[in-house]
Amino acid sequence: MTKVTLTVNGRAMSGECEDRTLLVHFIREKLGLTGTHVGCDTTQCGACVVHMDGHSVKSCSILAVQASGSTITTIEGLAGQGELHPVQAAFKEHHGLQCGFCTPGMVMTAVDLINREGGTLTEETVRAGLEGNICRCTGYHNIVKAILAADAEMATGRQAAE
Ligand code: FES
Ligand code: FES
């Protein structure tokens, strides 16, 4: 067993696991943060996306021991005190979820996309940005709509702050 230490959602957390343990299983089973989902375990579906050192990653594609020392944000750490992140709020408002299984991964991918390309997103670039995320309910139309709405709202917020 190897000790893994992470900063997760702003808090130092650690636990022991086997060297073969995937980061997604460490987050869910050792840290108890089950908002990050496991769909395929083989880097296909995107349900397990978290942010590692500020960038979205499929947490089933990394060993927990490889991630040790990094800063992780999960879906649980996205919202502010008592209010949803703008991307979460837009998913709610634009019906960007059906069963919700893909939603944490979709939201984490979308936030990274907006962080990188915010203000310039189009339907085409959002669809390209989501190519690693599968919605088995096929709710892509509203997911894309929600992300574009969140991008527009966040861009307005940035302009107001300038
Ligand atoms: Fe990681 Fe599907 S569980 S991509
Ligand atoms: Fe059901 Fe996407 S909302 S998998």
XYZ file of C-alpha atoms and ligand atoms in Angstrom:
170
model
C 0.000 0.000 0.000
C 1.176 3.493 -0.834
C 0.169 6.760 0.794
C -1.422 9.274 -1.582
C -1.755 12.926 -0.564
C -3.894 15.352 -2.522
C -5.428 18.770 -2.134
C -9.071 18.139 -2.961
C -11.571 20.970 -3.220
C -9.219 23.125 -1.153
C -8.602 20.580 1.597
C -5.559 18.396 2.210
C -6.629 14.758 2.025
C -4.709 11.516 2.077
C -5.213 7.795 2.103
C -3.473 4.538 1.370
C -4.119 2.454 -1.707
C -2.608 -0.179 -3.923
C -0.324 1.097 -6.657
C -2.819 -0.115 -9.275
C -5.736 1.935 -7.836
C -7.181 4.382 -10.337
C -7.634 7.982 -9.237
C -11.402 7.765 -9.743
C -11.664 4.825 -7.339
C -9.436 6.580 -4.815
C -11.640 9.697 -4.962
C -14.859 7.723 -4.611
C -13.879 4.950 -2.243
C -11.067 6.380 -0.108
C -12.181 10.013 -0.002
C -15.927 9.338 -0.162
C -16.558 11.871 -2.931
C -19.037 9.940 -5.043
C -20.118 12.857 -7.248
C -17.427 11.739 -9.682
C -18.944 8.831 -11.580
C -17.478 5.692 -13.153
C -19.027 4.716 -16.455
C -16.538 2.644 -18.388
C -13.244 2.522 -16.441
C -11.478 2.574 -19.803
C -11.225 6.280 -20.766
C -14.225 6.195 -23.097
C -17.168 7.958 -21.468
C -15.951 11.006 -19.534
C -18.192 10.405 -16.503
C -15.087 10.523 -14.295
C -13.705 13.918 -15.350
C -12.168 16.016 -12.563
C -9.742 18.916 -12.684
C -6.145 18.114 -11.841
C -3.914 21.151 -11.362
C -6.519 23.213 -13.186
C -7.097 20.998 -16.225
C -9.782 18.443 -16.920
C -8.653 14.835 -16.844
C -10.410 11.501 -16.974
C -9.670 10.216 -13.518
C -9.906 6.607 -14.698
C -6.900 7.231 -16.905
C -4.527 8.034 -14.041
C -3.274 6.027 -11.102
C -3.884 7.597 -7.723
C -0.171 7.317 -6.953
C 0.620 9.304 -10.111
C -1.699 12.078 -8.949
C -0.173 12.304 -5.471
C 0.834 15.884 -4.642
C -1.594 17.431 -7.115
C -4.568 19.707 -6.639
C -7.901 18.154 -7.552
C -11.306 19.733 -7.984
C -14.325 17.459 -8.144
C -17.935 18.334 -8.869
C -18.470 18.717 -5.103
C -15.943 21.554 -5.028
C -17.327 23.562 -7.920
C -20.213 25.405 -6.316
C -19.671 28.424 -4.107
C -21.141 28.792 -0.651
C -24.841 28.176 -1.203
C -24.858 28.893 -4.910
C -24.312 26.823 -8.013
C -21.411 27.429 -10.375
C -22.744 29.256 -13.497
C -22.282 26.081 -15.554
C -24.277 24.044 -13.038
C -26.974 26.738 -12.971
C -27.138 26.756 -16.788
C -27.491 22.941 -16.911
C -30.391 23.290 -14.483
C -32.039 26.142 -16.360
C -31.640 24.661 -19.849
C -32.489 21.062 -18.892
C -28.954 19.879 -19.648
C -29.469 16.636 -17.755
C -31.828 13.703 -17.844
C -30.679 10.746 -15.704
C -27.700 12.833 -14.573
C -25.112 10.089 -14.841
C -22.885 11.943 -17.304
C -23.533 15.340 -15.742
C -20.588 15.693 -13.317
C -18.134 14.853 -16.094
C -19.941 17.078 -18.595
C -19.908 20.007 -16.168
C -16.227 19.595 -15.259
C -15.285 19.350 -18.944
C -17.414 22.404 -19.754
C -15.843 24.499 -16.992
C -12.367 23.655 -18.273
C -13.459 24.492 -21.818
C -14.831 27.877 -20.720
C -11.689 28.544 -18.664
C -9.563 27.934 -21.758
C -11.724 29.309 -24.557
C -14.399 31.333 -22.784
C -15.977 34.110 -24.827
C -15.126 32.476 -28.136
C -17.192 29.296 -27.927
C -19.568 28.276 -30.688
C -21.868 25.287 -31.027
C -19.178 23.621 -33.122
C -16.341 24.193 -30.646
C -18.487 23.082 -27.715
C -19.412 19.877 -29.529
C -15.722 19.313 -30.339
C -14.774 20.027 -26.714
C -17.258 17.401 -25.515
C -16.039 14.653 -27.814
C -14.645 12.684 -24.866
C -17.923 12.798 -22.936
C -20.798 10.462 -23.699
C -24.410 11.087 -22.661
C -26.250 7.800 -22.860
C -29.533 9.716 -22.627
C -28.386 11.538 -25.804
C -29.219 14.926 -24.322
C -26.501 16.724 -26.256
C -28.681 19.488 -27.675
C -29.561 20.932 -24.272
C -26.072 20.278 -22.882
C -24.551 22.374 -25.661
C -27.235 25.041 -25.172
C -26.465 25.172 -21.434
C -22.714 25.503 -21.991
C -23.147 28.310 -24.517
C -25.500 30.102 -22.115
C -23.018 29.739 -19.246
C -20.188 30.952 -21.458
C -22.173 34.056 -22.435
C -23.097 34.761 -18.811
C -19.545 34.313 -17.571
C -18.207 36.551 -20.364
C -20.682 39.254 -19.309
C -19.495 38.849 -15.717
C -15.868 39.218 -16.793
C -16.659 42.392 -18.766
C -18.545 43.880 -15.824
C -15.546 43.195 -13.569
C -13.135 45.002 -15.924
Fe -13.447 7.360 -16.984
Fe -15.465 6.396 -18.435
S -15.087 6.116 -16.301
S -13.870 7.742 -19.048
Fe -28.223 10.526 -18.685
Fe -26.372 12.063 -19.771
S -28.172 12.690 -18.742
S -26.274 9.966 -19.379
